[in-house]
């Protein structure tokens, strides 16, 4: 398995792991992409996913935007995983940090929650997600961690029947991964 598990939690009978590693190498059913509304996967984790998974992920994304318009902040859509080990990429749009008084917390919560909901609808067992919004979008990492924890806990409380058995929060940056490992609480 790719990555180093820094911490592991039990949440409503499911495993949540904080992982230091490259999400594009994750051996899970679905990975989450931290996308923008136009699904133009240029930089950050999005660029890395398309580089490793192949341009078909970008083409499928373009088709989604053509059909339904831009993806709103907090929403999630699905493409194939292209050449990745993961079968699906769930693209969610986190909030751009604008100081904290523009609904950013709620929107990040929704991005995490709705990504899990998509995975649940796909019937997958394992999912790996990055620290959505905490890179180019500037969301403070320490503030993001309890939002991830709450969204995952709420999701499992509300979907006791979910196929999802394991959620990995995977970050390539050791500093961010460490913050998640230290601050994540259930
Ligand atoms: N594996 C795991 N984590 C990664 C990887 C990787 N390969 N690469 C970066 N990270 P970001 P955002 C971490 O900027 O803030 C894109 O251009 C990184 O350390 O990718 O939501 C999109 O197209 C950080 O903690 O996403 C949007 O325009 C986290 O992933 C915009 O950036 C998220 O960083 C979205 O910005």
PDB file of C-alpha atoms and ligand atoms in Angstrom:
ATOM      1  CA  UNK A   1       0.000   0.000   0.000  1.00  0.00           C
ATOM      2  CA  UNK A   2       1.233   3.496  -0.862  1.00  0.00           C
ATOM      3  CA  UNK A   3       1.944   5.949   1.900  1.00  0.00           C
ATOM      4  CA  UNK A   4       2.687   5.829   5.587  1.00  0.00           C
ATOM      5  CA  UNK A   5      -0.222   5.600   8.015  1.00  0.00           C
ATOM      6  CA  UNK A   6       0.468   8.218  10.701  1.00  0.00           C
ATOM      7  CA  UNK A   7      -2.738   7.671  12.674  1.00  0.00           C
ATOM      8  CA  UNK A   8      -5.739   5.408  12.595  1.00  0.00           C
ATOM      9  CA  UNK A   9      -9.163   5.921  14.136  1.00  0.00           C
ATOM     10  CA  UNK A  10     -12.300   3.888  14.491  1.00  0.00           C
ATOM     11  CA  UNK A  11     -15.388   5.835  13.502  1.00  0.00           C
ATOM     12  CA  UNK A  12     -18.806   4.199  13.729  1.00  0.00           C
ATOM     13  CA  UNK A  13     -17.124   0.858  12.918  1.00  0.00           C
ATOM     14  CA  UNK A  14     -15.172   2.306   9.994  1.00  0.00           C
ATOM     15  CA  UNK A  15     -11.471   3.006   9.739  1.00  0.00           C
ATOM     16  CA  UNK A  16     -10.152   6.524   9.213  1.00  0.00           C
ATOM     17  CA  UNK A  17      -6.445   6.784   8.445  1.00  0.00           C
ATOM     18  CA  UNK A  18      -4.211   9.838   8.236  1.00  0.00           C
ATOM     19  CA  UNK A  19      -1.662   9.072   5.543  1.00  0.00           C
ATOM     20  CA  UNK A  20       1.554  10.695   4.356  1.00  0.00           C
ATOM     21  CA  UNK A  21       1.837   9.920   0.655  1.00  0.00           C
ATOM     22  CA  UNK A  22       0.940  10.698  -2.935  1.00  0.00           C
ATOM     23  CA  UNK A  23      -2.801  10.315  -3.499  1.00  0.00           C
ATOM     24  CA  UNK A  24      -2.270   9.441  -7.168  1.00  0.00           C
ATOM     25  CA  UNK A  25      -0.667   6.159  -6.033  1.00  0.00           C
ATOM     26  CA  UNK A  26      -3.416   5.170  -3.609  1.00  0.00           C
ATOM     27  CA  UNK A  27      -4.767   1.642  -3.975  1.00  0.00           C
ATOM     28  CA  UNK A  28      -8.365   2.415  -3.136  1.00  0.00           C
ATOM     29  CA  UNK A  29     -11.648   2.255  -5.035  1.00  0.00           C
ATOM     30  CA  UNK A  30     -11.993   6.026  -5.298  1.00  0.00           C
ATOM     31  CA  UNK A  31      -9.817   9.062  -4.754  1.00  0.00           C
ATOM     32  CA  UNK A  32     -11.082  12.600  -4.253  1.00  0.00           C
ATOM     33  CA  UNK A  33      -9.742  15.499  -6.264  1.00  0.00           C
ATOM     34  CA  UNK A  34      -9.562  19.073  -4.918  1.00  0.00           C
ATOM     35  CA  UNK A  35     -10.905  20.683  -8.085  1.00  0.00           C
ATOM     36  CA  UNK A  36     -12.082  24.092  -9.265  1.00  0.00           C
ATOM     37  CA  UNK A  37     -15.601  24.792 -10.542  1.00  0.00           C
ATOM     38  CA  UNK A  38     -14.570  24.448 -14.184  1.00  0.00           C
ATOM     39  CA  UNK A  39     -12.785  21.155 -13.534  1.00  0.00           C
ATOM     40  CA  UNK A  40      -9.671  22.544 -15.204  1.00  0.00           C
ATOM     41  CA  UNK A  41      -7.095  20.348 -13.546  1.00  0.00           C
ATOM     42  CA  UNK A  42      -3.895  22.367 -13.867  1.00  0.00           C
ATOM     43  CA  UNK A  43      -2.064  22.702 -10.569  1.00  0.00           C
ATOM     44  CA  UNK A  44      -1.907  21.098  -7.137  1.00  0.00           C
ATOM     45  CA  UNK A  45      -3.333  17.664  -6.531  1.00  0.00           C
ATOM     46  CA  UNK A  46      -5.650  18.054  -9.572  1.00  0.00           C
ATOM     47  CA  UNK A  47      -2.725  18.478 -11.953  1.00  0.00           C
ATOM     48  CA  UNK A  48      -0.967  15.489 -10.392  1.00  0.00           C
ATOM     49  CA  UNK A  49      -4.072  13.298 -10.820  1.00  0.00           C
ATOM     50  CA  UNK A  50      -4.365  14.095 -14.537  1.00  0.00           C
ATOM     51  CA  UNK A  51      -0.630  13.666 -15.114  1.00  0.00           C
ATOM     52  CA  UNK A  52      -0.678  10.157 -13.658  1.00  0.00           C
ATOM     53  CA  UNK A  53      -4.226   9.122 -14.552  1.00  0.00           C
ATOM     54  CA  UNK A  54      -4.184  10.374 -18.116  1.00  0.00           C
ATOM     55  CA  UNK A  55      -5.874  13.120 -20.089  1.00  0.00           C
ATOM     56  CA  UNK A  56      -9.086  11.067 -20.261  1.00  0.00           C
ATOM     57  CA  UNK A  57      -9.838  12.319 -16.745  1.00  0.00           C
ATOM     58  CA  UNK A  58      -9.666  15.907 -18.071  1.00  0.00           C
ATOM     59  CA  UNK A  59     -11.797  14.996 -21.098  1.00  0.00           C
ATOM     60  CA  UNK A  60     -14.481  13.367 -18.944  1.00  0.00           C
ATOM     61  CA  UNK A  61     -14.394  16.423 -16.683  1.00  0.00           C
ATOM     62  CA  UNK A  62     -14.848  18.780 -19.652  1.00  0.00           C
ATOM     63  CA  UNK A  63     -17.842  16.721 -20.764  1.00  0.00           C
ATOM     64  CA  UNK A  64     -19.437  17.051 -17.316  1.00  0.00           C
ATOM     65  CA  UNK A  65     -19.014  20.853 -17.345  1.00  0.00           C
ATOM     66  CA  UNK A  66     -20.351  21.039 -20.902  1.00  0.00           C
ATOM     67  CA  UNK A  67     -23.441  19.070 -19.899  1.00  0.00           C
ATOM     68  CA  UNK A  68     -24.284  20.571 -16.536  1.00  0.00           C
ATOM     69  CA  UNK A  69     -22.248  23.756 -16.211  1.00  0.00           C
ATOM     70  CA  UNK A  70     -19.680  24.572 -13.541  1.00  0.00           C
ATOM     71  CA  UNK A  71     -19.629  22.535 -10.333  1.00  0.00           C
ATOM     72  CA  UNK A  72     -20.670  24.684  -7.385  1.00  0.00           C
ATOM     73  CA  UNK A  73     -18.485  24.955  -4.307  1.00  0.00           C
ATOM     74  CA  UNK A  74     -19.259  22.092  -1.934  1.00  0.00           C
ATOM     75  CA  UNK A  75     -20.600  19.810  -4.679  1.00  0.00           C
ATOM     76  CA  UNK A  76     -18.987  16.653  -6.078  1.00  0.00           C
ATOM     77  CA  UNK A  77     -19.032  14.880  -9.462  1.00  0.00           C
ATOM     78  CA  UNK A  78     -17.482  11.616 -10.669  1.00  0.00           C
ATOM     79  CA  UNK A  79     -15.205  10.541 -13.523  1.00  0.00           C
ATOM     80  CA  UNK A  80     -13.347   7.319 -14.124  1.00  0.00           C
ATOM     81  CA  UNK A  81      -9.903   6.903 -12.635  1.00  0.00           C
ATOM     82  CA  UNK A  82      -8.283   6.611 -16.063  1.00  0.00           C
ATOM     83  CA  UNK A  83      -4.954   4.825 -15.649  1.00  0.00           C
ATOM     84  CA  UNK A  84      -4.940   5.227 -11.859  1.00  0.00           C
ATOM     85  CA  UNK A  85      -5.317   2.246  -9.552  1.00  0.00           C
ATOM     86  CA  UNK A  86      -8.471   3.902  -8.261  1.00  0.00           C
ATOM     87  CA  UNK A  87     -11.553   3.107 -10.334  1.00  0.00           C
ATOM     88  CA  UNK A  88     -13.138   6.525  -9.775  1.00  0.00           C
ATOM     89  CA  UNK A  89     -12.100  10.103  -9.196  1.00  0.00           C
ATOM     90  CA  UNK A  90     -14.612  12.116  -7.193  1.00  0.00           C
ATOM     91  CA  UNK A  91     -14.043  15.781  -8.008  1.00  0.00           C
ATOM     92  CA  UNK A  92     -15.155  18.200  -5.337  1.00  0.00           C
ATOM     93  CA  UNK A  93     -14.771  21.951  -5.160  1.00  0.00           C
ATOM     94  CA  UNK A  94     -13.657  23.326  -1.813  1.00  0.00           C
ATOM     95  CA  UNK A  95     -13.975  26.985  -0.838  1.00  0.00           C
ATOM     96  CA  UNK A  96     -11.372  29.622  -1.573  1.00  0.00           C
ATOM     97  CA  UNK A  97     -10.302  31.084   1.785  1.00  0.00           C
ATOM     98  CA  UNK A  98     -11.575  34.664   2.050  1.00  0.00           C
ATOM     99  CA  UNK A  99     -10.867  35.365   5.708  1.00  0.00           C
ATOM    100  CA  UNK A 100     -13.287  32.911   7.313  1.00  0.00           C
ATOM    101  CA  UNK A 101     -16.525  34.910   7.351  1.00  0.00           C
ATOM    102  CA  UNK A 102     -17.805  33.885   3.942  1.00  0.00           C
ATOM    103  CA  UNK A 103     -19.207  30.478   4.798  1.00  0.00           C
ATOM    104  CA  UNK A 104     -15.902  28.732   4.167  1.00  0.00           C
ATOM    105  CA  UNK A 105     -16.282  26.244   7.066  1.00  0.00           C
ATOM    106  CA  UNK A 106     -19.716  25.082   5.936  1.00  0.00           C
ATOM    107  CA  UNK A 107     -18.599  24.823   2.306  1.00  0.00           C
ATOM    108  CA  UNK A 108     -15.557  22.713   3.224  1.00  0.00           C
ATOM    109  CA  UNK A 109     -17.811  20.495   5.353  1.00  0.00           C
ATOM    110  CA  UNK A 110     -20.103  20.021   2.368  1.00  0.00           C
ATOM    111  CA  UNK A 111     -17.208  19.217   0.020  1.00  0.00           C
ATOM    112  CA  UNK A 112     -16.046  16.423   2.362  1.00  0.00           C
ATOM    113  CA  UNK A 113     -19.566  15.165   3.109  1.00  0.00           C
ATOM    114  CA  UNK A 114     -20.688  15.199  -0.537  1.00  0.00           C
ATOM    115  CA  UNK A 115     -17.537  13.365  -1.633  1.00  0.00           C
ATOM    116  CA  UNK A 116     -18.389  10.570   0.830  1.00  0.00           C
ATOM    117  CA  UNK A 117     -21.965  10.608  -0.410  1.00  0.00           C
ATOM    118  CA  UNK A 118     -20.795  10.076  -4.005  1.00  0.00           C
ATOM    119  CA  UNK A 119     -18.544   7.212  -2.879  1.00  0.00           C
ATOM    120  CA  UNK A 120     -21.485   5.706  -1.011  1.00  0.00           C
ATOM    121  CA  UNK A 121     -23.703   5.998  -4.111  1.00  0.00           C
ATOM    122  CA  UNK A 122     -20.978   4.260  -6.160  1.00  0.00           C
ATOM    123  CA  UNK A 123     -20.988   1.452  -3.584  1.00  0.00           C
ATOM    124  CA  UNK A 124     -17.238   1.618  -2.989  1.00  0.00           C
ATOM    125  CA  UNK A 125     -15.444   0.277   0.093  1.00  0.00           C
ATOM    126  CA  UNK A 126     -12.338   2.469   0.207  1.00  0.00           C
ATOM    127  CA  UNK A 127     -11.756   6.138  -0.476  1.00  0.00           C
ATOM    128  CA  UNK A 128      -8.773   8.440  -0.139  1.00  0.00           C
ATOM    129  CA  UNK A 129      -9.126  12.206   0.008  1.00  0.00           C
ATOM    130  CA  UNK A 130      -6.654  15.065   0.046  1.00  0.00           C
ATOM    131  CA  UNK A 131      -6.723  18.059   2.382  1.00  0.00           C
ATOM    132  CA  UNK A 132      -9.223  19.880   0.153  1.00  0.00           C
ATOM    133  CA  UNK A 133      -8.823  23.695   0.014  1.00  0.00           C
ATOM    134  CA  UNK A 134      -5.672  23.779   2.155  1.00  0.00           C
ATOM    135  CA  UNK A 135      -3.251  24.299  -0.756  1.00  0.00           C
ATOM    136  CA  UNK A 136      -3.772  26.857  -3.507  1.00  0.00           C
ATOM    137  CA  UNK A 137      -7.180  27.820  -2.024  1.00  0.00           C
ATOM    138  CA  UNK A 138      -5.506  28.877   1.251  1.00  0.00           C
ATOM    139  CA  UNK A 139      -7.859  27.374   3.875  1.00  0.00           C
ATOM    140  CA  UNK A 140      -5.907  27.255   7.194  1.00  0.00           C
ATOM    141  CA  UNK A 141      -4.878  23.664   7.823  1.00  0.00           C
ATOM    142  CA  UNK A 142      -5.491  23.640  11.609  1.00  0.00           C
ATOM    143  CA  UNK A 143      -8.987  24.951  11.070  1.00  0.00           C
ATOM    144  CA  UNK A 144      -9.715  22.385   8.340  1.00  0.00           C
ATOM    145  CA  UNK A 145      -8.968  19.298  10.448  1.00  0.00           C
ATOM    146  CA  UNK A 146     -12.000  19.346  12.814  1.00  0.00           C
ATOM    147  CA  UNK A 147     -14.229  20.078   9.825  1.00  0.00           C
ATOM    148  CA  UNK A 148     -13.004  16.895   8.104  1.00  0.00           C
ATOM    149  CA  UNK A 149     -13.529  14.947  11.346  1.00  0.00           C
ATOM    150  CA  UNK A 150     -17.061  16.261  11.829  1.00  0.00           C
ATOM    151  CA  UNK A 151     -18.097  15.686   8.215  1.00  0.00           C
ATOM    152  CA  UNK A 152     -16.841  12.079   8.242  1.00  0.00           C
ATOM    153  CA  UNK A 153     -18.430  11.300  11.635  1.00  0.00           C
ATOM    154  CA  UNK A 154     -21.759  12.864  10.634  1.00  0.00           C
ATOM    155  CA  UNK A 155     -21.712  10.995   7.344  1.00  0.00           C
ATOM    156  CA  UNK A 156     -21.299   7.602   8.993  1.00  0.00           C
ATOM    157  CA  UNK A 157     -23.880   8.389  11.663  1.00  0.00           C
ATOM    158  CA  UNK A 158     -26.356   9.252   8.932  1.00  0.00           C
ATOM    159  CA  UNK A 159     -25.400   6.362   6.614  1.00  0.00           C
ATOM    160  CA  UNK A 160     -25.012   3.365   8.908  1.00  0.00           C
ATOM    161  CA  UNK A 161     -25.607   1.105   5.904  1.00  0.00           C
ATOM    162  CA  UNK A 162     -22.771   2.566   3.826  1.00  0.00           C
ATOM    163  CA  UNK A 163     -20.494   0.308   1.803  1.00  0.00           C
ATOM    164  CA  UNK A 164     -17.517   2.500   2.768  1.00  0.00           C
ATOM    165  CA  UNK A 165     -15.190   0.671   5.204  1.00  0.00           C
ATOM    166  CA  UNK A 166     -12.118   2.879   5.081  1.00  0.00           C
ATOM    167  CA  UNK A 167     -11.484   6.585   4.579  1.00  0.00           C
ATOM    168  CA  UNK A 168      -7.888   7.747   4.110  1.00  0.00           C
ATOM    169  CA  UNK A 169      -6.912  11.400   4.356  1.00  0.00           C
ATOM    170  CA  UNK A 170      -3.767  11.482   2.273  1.00  0.00           C
ATOM    171  CA  UNK A 171      -1.287  14.334   1.995  1.00  0.00           C
ATOM    172  CA  UNK A 172       2.002  14.504   0.153  1.00  0.00           C
ATOM    173  CA  UNK A 173       3.218  17.377   2.317  1.00  0.00           C
ATOM    174  CA  UNK A 174       4.734  16.104   5.611  1.00  0.00           C
ATOM    175  CA  UNK A 175       3.838  19.299   7.494  1.00  0.00           C
ATOM    176  CA  UNK A 176       0.158  19.097   6.518  1.00  0.00           C
ATOM    177  CA  UNK A 177       0.001  15.341   7.146  1.00  0.00           C
ATOM    178  CA  UNK A 178       1.463  15.905  10.632  1.00  0.00           C
ATOM    179  CA  UNK A 179      -1.085  18.623  11.437  1.00  0.00           C
ATOM    180  CA  UNK A 180      -3.890  16.236  10.457  1.00  0.00           C
ATOM    181  CA  UNK A 181      -2.359  13.432  12.513  1.00  0.00           C
ATOM    182  CA  UNK A 182      -2.035  15.648  15.585  1.00  0.00           C
ATOM    183  CA  UNK A 183      -5.312  17.544  15.441  1.00  0.00           C
ATOM    184  CA  UNK A 184      -7.729  14.901  14.147  1.00  0.00           C
ATOM    185  CA  UNK A 185     -10.081  13.801  16.920  1.00  0.00           C
ATOM    186  CA  UNK A 186     -13.245  11.755  16.964  1.00  0.00           C
TER     187      UNK A 186
HETATM  188  N1  LIG B   1      -1.062  13.791  -3.088  1.00  0.00           N
HETATM  189  C1  LIG B   1      -1.607  14.153  -1.903  1.00  0.00           C
HETATM  190  N2  LIG B   1      -1.771  15.445  -1.541  1.00  0.00           N
HETATM  191  C2  LIG B   1      -1.364  16.404  -2.398  1.00  0.00           C
HETATM  192  C3  LIG B   1      -0.772  16.092  -3.653  1.00  0.00           C
HETATM  193  C4  LIG B   1      -0.626  14.713  -3.991  1.00  0.00           C
HETATM  194  N3  LIG B   1      -0.116  14.305  -5.152  1.00  0.00           N
HETATM  195  N4  LIG B   1      -0.477  17.271  -4.274  1.00  0.00           N
HETATM  196  C5  LIG B   1      -0.842  18.271  -3.449  1.00  0.00           C
HETATM  197  N5  LIG B   1      -1.383  17.753  -2.309  1.00  0.00           N
HETATM  198  P1  LIG B   1      -4.455  21.890  -3.766  1.00  0.00           P
HETATM  199  P2  LIG B   1      -6.949  23.371  -3.185  1.00  0.00           P
HETATM  200  C6  LIG B   1      -1.962  18.465  -1.147  1.00  0.00           C
HETATM  201  O1  LIG B   1      -3.760  23.197  -3.973  1.00  0.00           O
HETATM  202  O2  LIG B   1      -6.294  24.154  -2.113  1.00  0.00           O
HETATM  203  C7  LIG B   1      -5.820  23.201  -8.248  1.00  0.00           C
HETATM  204  O3  LIG B   1      -5.119  23.903  -9.223  1.00  0.00           O
HETATM  205  C8  LIG B   1      -1.461  19.846  -0.828  1.00  0.00           C
HETATM  206  O4  LIG B   1      -0.313  19.776   0.011  1.00  0.00           O
HETATM  207  O5  LIG B   1      -4.224  20.804  -4.742  1.00  0.00           O
HETATM  208  O6  LIG B   1      -8.312  22.795  -2.945  1.00  0.00           O
HETATM  209  C9  LIG B   1      -7.284  22.972  -8.625  1.00  0.00           C
HETATM  210  O7  LIG B   1      -7.468  22.791 -10.011  1.00  0.00           O
HETATM  211  C10 LIG B   1      -2.656  20.468  -0.100  1.00  0.00           C
HETATM  212  O8  LIG B   1      -2.588  20.236   1.310  1.00  0.00           O
HETATM  213  O9  LIG B   1      -6.067  22.104  -3.678  1.00  0.00           O
HETATM  214  C11 LIG B   1      -7.941  24.226  -8.096  1.00  0.00           C
HETATM  215  O10 LIG B   1      -7.855  25.291  -8.999  1.00  0.00           O
HETATM  216  C12 LIG B   1      -3.861  19.704  -0.637  1.00  0.00           C
HETATM  217  O11 LIG B   1      -3.329  18.638  -1.424  1.00  0.00           O
HETATM  218  C13 LIG B   1      -7.140  24.549  -6.849  1.00  0.00           C
HETATM  219  O12 LIG B   1      -5.855  23.992  -7.065  1.00  0.00           O
HETATM  220  C14 LIG B   1      -4.794  20.521  -1.500  1.00  0.00           C
HETATM  221  O13 LIG B   1      -4.045  21.410  -2.301  1.00  0.00           O
HETATM  222  C15 LIG B   1      -7.730  23.898  -5.608  1.00  0.00           C
HETATM  223  O14 LIG B   1      -6.985  24.288  -4.482  1.00  0.00           O
END
